[in-house]
Short mmCIF file of N, CA, C and O and ligand atoms in Angstrom, two decimals:
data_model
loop_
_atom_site.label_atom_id
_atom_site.label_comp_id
_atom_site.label_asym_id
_atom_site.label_seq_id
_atom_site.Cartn_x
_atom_site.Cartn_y
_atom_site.Cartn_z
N UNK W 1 -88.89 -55.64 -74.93
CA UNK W 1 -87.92 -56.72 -74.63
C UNK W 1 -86.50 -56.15 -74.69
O UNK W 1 -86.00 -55.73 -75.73
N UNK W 2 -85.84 -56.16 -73.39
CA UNK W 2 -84.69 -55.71 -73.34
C UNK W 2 -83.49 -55.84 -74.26
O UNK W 2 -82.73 -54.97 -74.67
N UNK W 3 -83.52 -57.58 -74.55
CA UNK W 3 -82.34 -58.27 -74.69
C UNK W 3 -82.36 -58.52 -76.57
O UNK W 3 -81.59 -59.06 -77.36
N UNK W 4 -83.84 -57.73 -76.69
CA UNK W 4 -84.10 -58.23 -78.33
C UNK W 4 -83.67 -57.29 -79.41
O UNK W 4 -83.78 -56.06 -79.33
N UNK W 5 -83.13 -57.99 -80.55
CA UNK W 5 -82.20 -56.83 -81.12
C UNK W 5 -83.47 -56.11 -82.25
O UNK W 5 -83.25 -55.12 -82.95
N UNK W 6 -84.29 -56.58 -82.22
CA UNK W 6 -85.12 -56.17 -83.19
C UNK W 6 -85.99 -54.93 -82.86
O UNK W 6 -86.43 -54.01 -83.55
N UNK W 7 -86.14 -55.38 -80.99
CA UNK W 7 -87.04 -54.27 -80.15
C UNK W 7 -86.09 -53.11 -80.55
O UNK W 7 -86.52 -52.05 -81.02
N UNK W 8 -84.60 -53.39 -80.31
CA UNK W 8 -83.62 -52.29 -80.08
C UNK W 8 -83.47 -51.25 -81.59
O UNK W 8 -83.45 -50.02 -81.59
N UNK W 9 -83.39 -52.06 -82.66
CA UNK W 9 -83.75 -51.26 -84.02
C UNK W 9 -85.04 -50.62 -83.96
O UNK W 9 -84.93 -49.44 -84.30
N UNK W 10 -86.34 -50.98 -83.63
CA UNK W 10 -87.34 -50.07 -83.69
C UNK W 10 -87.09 -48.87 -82.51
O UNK W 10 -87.28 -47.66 -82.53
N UNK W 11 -86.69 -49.57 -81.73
CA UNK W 11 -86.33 -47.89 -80.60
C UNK W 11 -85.02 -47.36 -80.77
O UNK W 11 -84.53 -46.58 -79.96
N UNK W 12 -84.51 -47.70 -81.68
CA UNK W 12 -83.36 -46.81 -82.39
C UNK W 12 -81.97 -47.25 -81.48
O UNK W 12 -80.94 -46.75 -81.93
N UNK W 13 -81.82 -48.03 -80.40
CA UNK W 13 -80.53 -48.27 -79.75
C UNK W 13 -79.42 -49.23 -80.96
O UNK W 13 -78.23 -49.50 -80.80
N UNK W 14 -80.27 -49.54 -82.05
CA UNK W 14 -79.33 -50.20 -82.80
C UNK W 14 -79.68 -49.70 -84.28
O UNK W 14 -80.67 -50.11 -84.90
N UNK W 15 -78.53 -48.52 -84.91
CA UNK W 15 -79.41 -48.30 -86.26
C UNK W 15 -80.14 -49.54 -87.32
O UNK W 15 -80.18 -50.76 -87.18
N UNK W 16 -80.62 -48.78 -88.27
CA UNK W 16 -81.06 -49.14 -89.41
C UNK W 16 -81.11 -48.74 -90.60
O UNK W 16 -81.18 -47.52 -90.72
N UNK W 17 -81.10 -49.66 -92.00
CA UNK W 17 -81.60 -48.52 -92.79
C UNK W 17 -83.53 -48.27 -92.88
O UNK W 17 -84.29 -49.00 -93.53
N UNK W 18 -83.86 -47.35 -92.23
CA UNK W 18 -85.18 -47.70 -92.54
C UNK W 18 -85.76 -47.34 -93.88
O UNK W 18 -85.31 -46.50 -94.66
N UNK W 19 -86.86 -48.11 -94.06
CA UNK W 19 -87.22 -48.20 -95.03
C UNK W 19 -89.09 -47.42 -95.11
O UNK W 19 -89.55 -46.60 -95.90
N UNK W 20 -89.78 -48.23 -93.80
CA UNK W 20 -91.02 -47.15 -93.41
C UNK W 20 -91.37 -47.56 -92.27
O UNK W 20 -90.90 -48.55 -91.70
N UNK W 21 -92.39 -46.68 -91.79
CA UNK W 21 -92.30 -46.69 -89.98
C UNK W 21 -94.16 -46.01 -90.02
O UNK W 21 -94.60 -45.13 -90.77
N UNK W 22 -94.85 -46.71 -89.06
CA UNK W 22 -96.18 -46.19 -88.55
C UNK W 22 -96.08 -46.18 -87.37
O UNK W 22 -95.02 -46.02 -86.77
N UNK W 23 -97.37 -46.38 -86.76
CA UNK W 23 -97.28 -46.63 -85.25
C UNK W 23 -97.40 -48.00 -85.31
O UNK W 23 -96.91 -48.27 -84.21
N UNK W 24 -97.72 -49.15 -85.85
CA UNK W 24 -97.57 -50.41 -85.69
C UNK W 24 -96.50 -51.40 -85.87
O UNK W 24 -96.24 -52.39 -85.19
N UNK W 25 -95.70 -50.75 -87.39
CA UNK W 25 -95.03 -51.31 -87.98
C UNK W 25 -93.31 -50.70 -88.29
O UNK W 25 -93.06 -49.50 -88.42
N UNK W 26 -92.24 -51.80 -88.38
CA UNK W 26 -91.23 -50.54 -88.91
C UNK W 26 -90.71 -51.60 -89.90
O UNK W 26 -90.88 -52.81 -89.74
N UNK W 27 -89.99 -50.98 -91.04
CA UNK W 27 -89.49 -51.78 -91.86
C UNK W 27 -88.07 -51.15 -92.23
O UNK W 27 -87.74 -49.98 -92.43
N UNK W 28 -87.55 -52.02 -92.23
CA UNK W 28 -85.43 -51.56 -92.80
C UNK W 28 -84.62 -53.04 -93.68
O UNK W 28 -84.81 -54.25 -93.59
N UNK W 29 -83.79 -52.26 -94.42
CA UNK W 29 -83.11 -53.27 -94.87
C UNK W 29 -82.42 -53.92 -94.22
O UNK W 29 -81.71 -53.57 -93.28
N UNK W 30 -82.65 -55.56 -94.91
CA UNK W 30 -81.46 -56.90 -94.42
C UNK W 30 -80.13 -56.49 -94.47
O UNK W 30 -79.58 -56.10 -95.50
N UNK W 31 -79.59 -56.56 -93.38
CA UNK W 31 -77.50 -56.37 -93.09
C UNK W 31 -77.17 -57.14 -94.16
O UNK W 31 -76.47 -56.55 -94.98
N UNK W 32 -77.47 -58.39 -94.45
CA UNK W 32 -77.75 -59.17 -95.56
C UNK W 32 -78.05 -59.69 -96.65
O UNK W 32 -78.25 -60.89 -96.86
N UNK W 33 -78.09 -58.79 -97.42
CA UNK W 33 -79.57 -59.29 -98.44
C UNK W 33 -79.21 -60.21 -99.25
O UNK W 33 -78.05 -60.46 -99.61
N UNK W 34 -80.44 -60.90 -99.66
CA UNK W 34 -80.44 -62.40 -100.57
C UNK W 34 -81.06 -62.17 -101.60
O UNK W 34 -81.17 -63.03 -102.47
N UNK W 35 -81.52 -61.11 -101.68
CA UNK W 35 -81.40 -60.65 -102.89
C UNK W 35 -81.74 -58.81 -103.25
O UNK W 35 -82.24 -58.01 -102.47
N UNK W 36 -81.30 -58.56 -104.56
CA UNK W 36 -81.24 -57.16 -104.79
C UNK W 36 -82.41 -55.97 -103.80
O UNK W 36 -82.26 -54.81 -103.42
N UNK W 37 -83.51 -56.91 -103.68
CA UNK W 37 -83.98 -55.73 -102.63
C UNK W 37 -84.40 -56.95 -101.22
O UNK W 37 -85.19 -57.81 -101.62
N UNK W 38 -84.07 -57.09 -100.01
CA UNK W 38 -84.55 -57.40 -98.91
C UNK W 38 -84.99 -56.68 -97.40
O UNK W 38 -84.37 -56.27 -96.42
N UNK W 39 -85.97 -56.75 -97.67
CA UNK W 39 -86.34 -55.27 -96.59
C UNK W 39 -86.90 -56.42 -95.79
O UNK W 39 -87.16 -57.55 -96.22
N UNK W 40 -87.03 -55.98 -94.65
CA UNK W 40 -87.84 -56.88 -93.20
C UNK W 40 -88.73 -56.18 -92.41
O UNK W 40 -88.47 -55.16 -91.78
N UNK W 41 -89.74 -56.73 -92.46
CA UNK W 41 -91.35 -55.51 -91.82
C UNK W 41 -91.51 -56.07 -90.83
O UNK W 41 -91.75 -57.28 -90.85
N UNK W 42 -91.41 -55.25 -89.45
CA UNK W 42 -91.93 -56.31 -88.10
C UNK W 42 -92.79 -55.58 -87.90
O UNK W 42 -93.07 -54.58 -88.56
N UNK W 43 -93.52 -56.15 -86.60
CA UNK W 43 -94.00 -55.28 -85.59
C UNK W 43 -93.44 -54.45 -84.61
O UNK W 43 -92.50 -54.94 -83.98
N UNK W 44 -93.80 -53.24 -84.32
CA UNK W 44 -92.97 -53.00 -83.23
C UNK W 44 -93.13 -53.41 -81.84
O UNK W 44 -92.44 -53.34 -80.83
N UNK W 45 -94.37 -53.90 -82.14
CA UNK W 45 -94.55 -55.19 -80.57
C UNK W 45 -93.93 -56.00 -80.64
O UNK W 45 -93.87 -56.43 -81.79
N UNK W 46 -93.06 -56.76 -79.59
CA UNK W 46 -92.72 -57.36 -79.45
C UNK W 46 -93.57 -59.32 -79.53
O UNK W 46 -94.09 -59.95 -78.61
N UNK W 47 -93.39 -59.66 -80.85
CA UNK W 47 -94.13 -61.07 -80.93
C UNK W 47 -92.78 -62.02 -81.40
O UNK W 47 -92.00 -61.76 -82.32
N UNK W 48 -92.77 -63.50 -80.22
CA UNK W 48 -91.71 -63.97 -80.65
C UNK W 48 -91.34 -64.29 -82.15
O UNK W 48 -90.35 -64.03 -82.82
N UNK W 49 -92.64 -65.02 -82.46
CA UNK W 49 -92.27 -65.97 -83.63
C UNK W 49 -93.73 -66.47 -84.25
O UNK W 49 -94.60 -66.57 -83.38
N UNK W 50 -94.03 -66.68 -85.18
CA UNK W 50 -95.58 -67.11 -86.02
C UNK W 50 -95.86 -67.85 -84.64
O UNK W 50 -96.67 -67.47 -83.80
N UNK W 51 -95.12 -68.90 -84.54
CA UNK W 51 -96.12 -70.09 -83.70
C UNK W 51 -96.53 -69.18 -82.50
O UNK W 51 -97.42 -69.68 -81.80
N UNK W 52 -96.03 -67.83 -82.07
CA UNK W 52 -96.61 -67.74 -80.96
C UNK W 52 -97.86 -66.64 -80.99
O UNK W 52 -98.23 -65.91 -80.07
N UNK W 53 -98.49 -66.75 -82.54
CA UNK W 53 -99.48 -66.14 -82.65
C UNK W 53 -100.97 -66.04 -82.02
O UNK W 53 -101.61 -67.08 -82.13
N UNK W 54 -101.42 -65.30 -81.58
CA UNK W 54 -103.17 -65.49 -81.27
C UNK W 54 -103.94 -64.20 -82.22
O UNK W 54 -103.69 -63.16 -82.83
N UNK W 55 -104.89 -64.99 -81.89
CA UNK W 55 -106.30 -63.83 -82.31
C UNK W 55 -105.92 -62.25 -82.28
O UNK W 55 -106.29 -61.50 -83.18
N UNK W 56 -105.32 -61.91 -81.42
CA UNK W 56 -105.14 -60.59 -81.13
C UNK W 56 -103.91 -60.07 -82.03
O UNK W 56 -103.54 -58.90 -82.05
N UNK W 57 -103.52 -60.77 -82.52
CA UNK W 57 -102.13 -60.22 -83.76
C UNK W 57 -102.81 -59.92 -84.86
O UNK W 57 -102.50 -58.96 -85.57
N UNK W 58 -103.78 -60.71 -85.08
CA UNK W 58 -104.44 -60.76 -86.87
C UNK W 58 -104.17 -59.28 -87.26
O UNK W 58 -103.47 -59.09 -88.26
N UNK W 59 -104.60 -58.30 -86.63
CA UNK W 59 -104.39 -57.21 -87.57
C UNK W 59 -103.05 -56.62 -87.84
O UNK W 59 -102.69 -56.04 -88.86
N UNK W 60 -102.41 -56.84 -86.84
CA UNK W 60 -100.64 -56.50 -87.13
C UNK W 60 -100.64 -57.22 -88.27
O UNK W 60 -100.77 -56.71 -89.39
N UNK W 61 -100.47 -58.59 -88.02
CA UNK W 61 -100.06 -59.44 -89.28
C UNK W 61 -100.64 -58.86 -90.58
O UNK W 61 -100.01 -58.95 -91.63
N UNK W 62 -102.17 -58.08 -90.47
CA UNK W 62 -102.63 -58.29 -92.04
C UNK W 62 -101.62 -57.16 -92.46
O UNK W 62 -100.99 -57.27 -93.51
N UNK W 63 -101.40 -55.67 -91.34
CA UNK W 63 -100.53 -54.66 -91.78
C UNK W 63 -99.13 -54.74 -92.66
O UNK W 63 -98.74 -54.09 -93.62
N UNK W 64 -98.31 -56.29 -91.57
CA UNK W 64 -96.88 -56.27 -92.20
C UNK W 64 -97.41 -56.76 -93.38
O UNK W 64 -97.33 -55.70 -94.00
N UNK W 65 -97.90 -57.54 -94.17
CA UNK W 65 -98.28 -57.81 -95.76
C UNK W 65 -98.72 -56.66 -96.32
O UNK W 65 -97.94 -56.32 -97.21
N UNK W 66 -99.73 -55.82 -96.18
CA UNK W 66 -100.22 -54.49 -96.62
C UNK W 66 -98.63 -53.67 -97.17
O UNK W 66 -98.28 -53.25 -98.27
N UNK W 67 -97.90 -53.70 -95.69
CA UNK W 67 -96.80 -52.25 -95.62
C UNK W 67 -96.19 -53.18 -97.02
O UNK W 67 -96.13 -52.62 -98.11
N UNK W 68 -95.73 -54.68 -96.84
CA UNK W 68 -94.83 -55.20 -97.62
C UNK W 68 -95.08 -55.41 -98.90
O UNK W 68 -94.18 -55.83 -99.63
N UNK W 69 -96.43 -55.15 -99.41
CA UNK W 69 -96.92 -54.76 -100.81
C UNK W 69 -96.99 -53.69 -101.28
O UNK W 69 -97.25 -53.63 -102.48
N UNK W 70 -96.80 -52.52 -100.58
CA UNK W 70 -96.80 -51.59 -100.78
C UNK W 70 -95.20 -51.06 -100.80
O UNK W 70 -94.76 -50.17 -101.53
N UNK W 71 -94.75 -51.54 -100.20
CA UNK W 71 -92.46 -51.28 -100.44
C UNK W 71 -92.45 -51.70 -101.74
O UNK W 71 -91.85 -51.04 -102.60
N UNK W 72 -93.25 -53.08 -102.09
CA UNK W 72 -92.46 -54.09 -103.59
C UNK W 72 -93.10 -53.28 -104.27
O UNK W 72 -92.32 -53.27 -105.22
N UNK W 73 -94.10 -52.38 -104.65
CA UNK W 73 -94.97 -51.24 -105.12
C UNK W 73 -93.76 -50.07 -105.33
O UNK W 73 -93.65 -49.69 -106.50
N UNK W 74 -93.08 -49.63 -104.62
CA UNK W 74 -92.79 -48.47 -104.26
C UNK W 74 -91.19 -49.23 -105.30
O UNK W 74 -90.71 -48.56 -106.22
N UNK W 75 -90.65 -50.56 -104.94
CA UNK W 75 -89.87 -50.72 -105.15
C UNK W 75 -89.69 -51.39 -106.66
O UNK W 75 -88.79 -52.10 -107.13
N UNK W 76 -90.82 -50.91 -107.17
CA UNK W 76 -90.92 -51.43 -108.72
C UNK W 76 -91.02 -52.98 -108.72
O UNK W 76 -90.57 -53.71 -109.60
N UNK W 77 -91.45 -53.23 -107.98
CA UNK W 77 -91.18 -55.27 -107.99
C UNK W 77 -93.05 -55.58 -108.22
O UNK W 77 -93.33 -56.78 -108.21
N UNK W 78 -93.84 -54.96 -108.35
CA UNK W 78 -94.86 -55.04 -108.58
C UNK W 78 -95.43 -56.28 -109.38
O UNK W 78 -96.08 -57.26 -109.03
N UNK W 79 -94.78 -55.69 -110.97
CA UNK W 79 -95.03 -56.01 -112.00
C UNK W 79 -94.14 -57.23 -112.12
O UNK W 79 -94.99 -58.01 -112.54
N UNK W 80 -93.21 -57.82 -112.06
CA UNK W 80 -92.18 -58.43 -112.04
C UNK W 80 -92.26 -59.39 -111.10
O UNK W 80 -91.51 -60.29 -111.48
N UNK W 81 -92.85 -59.75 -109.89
CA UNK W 81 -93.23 -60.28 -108.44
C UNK W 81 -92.18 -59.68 -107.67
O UNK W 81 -91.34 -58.80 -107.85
N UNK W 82 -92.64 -60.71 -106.48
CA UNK W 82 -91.76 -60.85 -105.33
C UNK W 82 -92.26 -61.57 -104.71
O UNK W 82 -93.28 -62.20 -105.01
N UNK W 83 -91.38 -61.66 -103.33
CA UNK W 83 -91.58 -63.04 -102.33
C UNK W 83 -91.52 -62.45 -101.04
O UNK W 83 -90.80 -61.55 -100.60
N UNK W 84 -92.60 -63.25 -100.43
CA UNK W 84 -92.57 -62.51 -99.20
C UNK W 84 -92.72 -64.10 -98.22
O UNK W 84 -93.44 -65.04 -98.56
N UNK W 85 -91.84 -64.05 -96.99
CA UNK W 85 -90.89 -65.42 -96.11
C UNK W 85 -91.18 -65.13 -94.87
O UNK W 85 -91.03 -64.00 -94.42
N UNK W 86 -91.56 -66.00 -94.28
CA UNK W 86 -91.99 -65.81 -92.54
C UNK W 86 -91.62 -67.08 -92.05
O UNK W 86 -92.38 -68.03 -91.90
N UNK W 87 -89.94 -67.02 -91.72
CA UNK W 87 -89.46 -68.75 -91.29
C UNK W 87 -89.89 -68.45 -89.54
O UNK W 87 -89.72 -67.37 -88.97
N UNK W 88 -90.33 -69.43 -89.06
CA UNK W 88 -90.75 -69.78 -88.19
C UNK W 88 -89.73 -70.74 -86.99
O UNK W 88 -89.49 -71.76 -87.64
N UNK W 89 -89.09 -70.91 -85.69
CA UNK W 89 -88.48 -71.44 -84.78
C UNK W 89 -87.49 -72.56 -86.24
O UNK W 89 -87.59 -72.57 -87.47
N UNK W 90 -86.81 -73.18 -85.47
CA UNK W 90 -85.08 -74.21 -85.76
C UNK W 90 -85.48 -74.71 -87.25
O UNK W 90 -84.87 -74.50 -88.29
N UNK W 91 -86.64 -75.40 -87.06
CA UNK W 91 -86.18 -76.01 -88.39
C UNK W 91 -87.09 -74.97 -89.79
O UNK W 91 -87.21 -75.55 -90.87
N UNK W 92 -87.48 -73.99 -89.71
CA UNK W 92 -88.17 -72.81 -90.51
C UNK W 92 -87.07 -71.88 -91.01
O UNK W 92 -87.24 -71.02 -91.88
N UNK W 93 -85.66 -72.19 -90.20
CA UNK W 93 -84.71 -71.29 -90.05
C UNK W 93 -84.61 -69.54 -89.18
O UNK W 93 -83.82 -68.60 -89.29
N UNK W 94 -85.88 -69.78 -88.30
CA UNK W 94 -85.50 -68.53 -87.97
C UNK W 94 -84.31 -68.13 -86.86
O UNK W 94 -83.92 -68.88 -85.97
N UNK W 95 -83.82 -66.79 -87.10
CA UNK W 95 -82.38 -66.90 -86.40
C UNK W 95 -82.65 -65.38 -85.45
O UNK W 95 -81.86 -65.14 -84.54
N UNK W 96 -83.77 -64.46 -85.73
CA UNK W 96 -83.95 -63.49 -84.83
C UNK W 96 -85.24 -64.00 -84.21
O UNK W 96 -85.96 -64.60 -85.01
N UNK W 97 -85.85 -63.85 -82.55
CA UNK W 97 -86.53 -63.88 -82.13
C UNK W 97 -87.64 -62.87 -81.83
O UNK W 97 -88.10 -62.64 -80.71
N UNK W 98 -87.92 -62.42 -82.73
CA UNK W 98 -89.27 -61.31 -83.15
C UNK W 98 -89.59 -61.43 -84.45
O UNK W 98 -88.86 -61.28 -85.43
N UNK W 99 -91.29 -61.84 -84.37
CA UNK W 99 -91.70 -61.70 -85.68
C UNK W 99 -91.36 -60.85 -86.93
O UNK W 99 -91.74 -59.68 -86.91
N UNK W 100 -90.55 -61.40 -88.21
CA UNK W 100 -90.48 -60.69 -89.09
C UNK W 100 -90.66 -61.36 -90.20
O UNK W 100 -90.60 -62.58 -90.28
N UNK W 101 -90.97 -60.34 -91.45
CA UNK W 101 -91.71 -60.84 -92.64
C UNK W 101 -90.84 -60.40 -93.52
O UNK W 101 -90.87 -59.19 -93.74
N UNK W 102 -89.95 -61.16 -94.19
CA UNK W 102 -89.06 -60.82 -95.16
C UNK W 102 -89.88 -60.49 -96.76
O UNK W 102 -90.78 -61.20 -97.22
N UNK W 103 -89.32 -59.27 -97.41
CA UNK W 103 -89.83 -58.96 -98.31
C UNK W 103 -88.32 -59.35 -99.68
O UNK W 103 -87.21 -58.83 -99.68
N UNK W 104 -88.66 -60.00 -100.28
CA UNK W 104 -87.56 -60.29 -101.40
C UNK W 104 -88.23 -60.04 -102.63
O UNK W 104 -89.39 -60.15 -103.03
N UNK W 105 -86.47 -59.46 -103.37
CA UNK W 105 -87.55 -59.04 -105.34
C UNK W 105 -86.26 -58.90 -105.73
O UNK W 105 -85.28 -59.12 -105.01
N UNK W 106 -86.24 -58.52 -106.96
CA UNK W 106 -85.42 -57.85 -108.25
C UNK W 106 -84.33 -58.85 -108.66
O UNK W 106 -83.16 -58.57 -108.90
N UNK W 107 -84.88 -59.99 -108.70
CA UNK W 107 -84.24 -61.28 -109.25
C UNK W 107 -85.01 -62.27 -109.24
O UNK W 107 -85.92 -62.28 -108.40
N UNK W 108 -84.88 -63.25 -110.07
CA UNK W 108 -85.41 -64.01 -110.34
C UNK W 108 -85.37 -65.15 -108.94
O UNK W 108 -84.29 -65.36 -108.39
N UNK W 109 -86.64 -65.84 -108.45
CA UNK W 109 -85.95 -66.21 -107.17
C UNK W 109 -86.08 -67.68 -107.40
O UNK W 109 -86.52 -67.76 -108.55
N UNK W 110 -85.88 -69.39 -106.73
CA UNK W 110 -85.85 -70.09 -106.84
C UNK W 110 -86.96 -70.81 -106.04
O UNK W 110 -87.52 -70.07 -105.23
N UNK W 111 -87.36 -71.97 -106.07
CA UNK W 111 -88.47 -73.03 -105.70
C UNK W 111 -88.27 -74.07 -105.77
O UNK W 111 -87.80 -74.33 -106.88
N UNK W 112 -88.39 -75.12 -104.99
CA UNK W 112 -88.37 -74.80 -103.10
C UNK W 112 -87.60 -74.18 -102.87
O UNK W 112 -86.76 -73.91 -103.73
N UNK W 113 -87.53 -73.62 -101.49
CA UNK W 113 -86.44 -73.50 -100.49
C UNK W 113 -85.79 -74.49 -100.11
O UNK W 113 -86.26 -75.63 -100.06
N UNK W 114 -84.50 -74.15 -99.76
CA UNK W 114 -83.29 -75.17 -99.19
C UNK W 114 -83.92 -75.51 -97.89
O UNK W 114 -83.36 -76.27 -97.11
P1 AMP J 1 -84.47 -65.06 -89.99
O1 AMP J 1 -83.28 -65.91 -90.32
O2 AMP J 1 -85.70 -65.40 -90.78
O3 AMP J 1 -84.73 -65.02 -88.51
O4 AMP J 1 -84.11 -63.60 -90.47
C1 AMP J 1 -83.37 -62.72 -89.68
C2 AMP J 1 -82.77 -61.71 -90.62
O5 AMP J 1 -82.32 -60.62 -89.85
C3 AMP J 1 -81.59 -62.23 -91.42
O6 AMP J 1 -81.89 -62.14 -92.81
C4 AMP J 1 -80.47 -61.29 -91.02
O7 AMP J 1 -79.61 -60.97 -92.09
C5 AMP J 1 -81.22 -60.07 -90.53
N1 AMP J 1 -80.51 -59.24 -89.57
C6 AMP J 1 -79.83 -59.64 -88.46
N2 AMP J 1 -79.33 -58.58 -87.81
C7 AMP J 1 -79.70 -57.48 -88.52
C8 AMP J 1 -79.51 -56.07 -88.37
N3 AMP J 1 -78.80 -55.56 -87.33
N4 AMP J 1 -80.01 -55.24 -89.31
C9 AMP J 1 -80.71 -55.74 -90.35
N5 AMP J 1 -80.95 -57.04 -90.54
C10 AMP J 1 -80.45 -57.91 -89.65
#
């Protein structure tokens, strides 16, 4: 996807900090973060958004949870938790159009969401 900024970070036209990279998956830190560690695991396929999931994603999807237990692993958040966020189209809040799986830790986090 030409116009997608997320395609453009996995093919490098827009840096990152990365964080880890396979052939399925890439993960880099939030420009943002909401908290002390926020890393974001996509696919590097291009998938808009959860709702536009089928059958044929399941295994990407099980990967970005795998990679993203394995960062909060790496990132000492193990023992301690973490949170892992997949907002979905307007009212889920999502604001990039490619599936991504936010990984959050190293603070105490809150319940519900706003
Ligand atoms: P969402 O609101 O769930 O769609 O999450 C999109 C996330 O992408 C937000 O947390 C943004 O801070 C983050 N983001 C936007 N642009 C960039 C970028 N160039 N590098 C890293 N993170 C970004």
């Amino acid at each position: 996807m030409d116009d997608c900024l997320f395609c453009k970070i996995v093919s490098g036209k827009i840096p990152s900090d990365r964080v880890f990279e396979d052939e399925e998956v890439y993960a880099f830190r939030d420009i943002n973060p909401q908290a002390p560690t926020h890393v974001l695991i996509i696919p590097k396929r291009h998938i808009p958004s959860a709702a536009a999931l089928t059958g044929d994603d399941a295994a990407v999807c099980g990967r970005l949870v795998v990679v993203a237990a394995r960062i909060a692993q790496e990132c000492g958040m193990a023992d301690r938790g973490f949170r892992l966020v997949l907002n979905s189209g307007e009212d889920g809040g999502q604001s990039v159009g490619h599936l991504h799986l936010h990984l959050l830790g190293g603070r105490k986090l809150g319940w519900p969401p706003g």
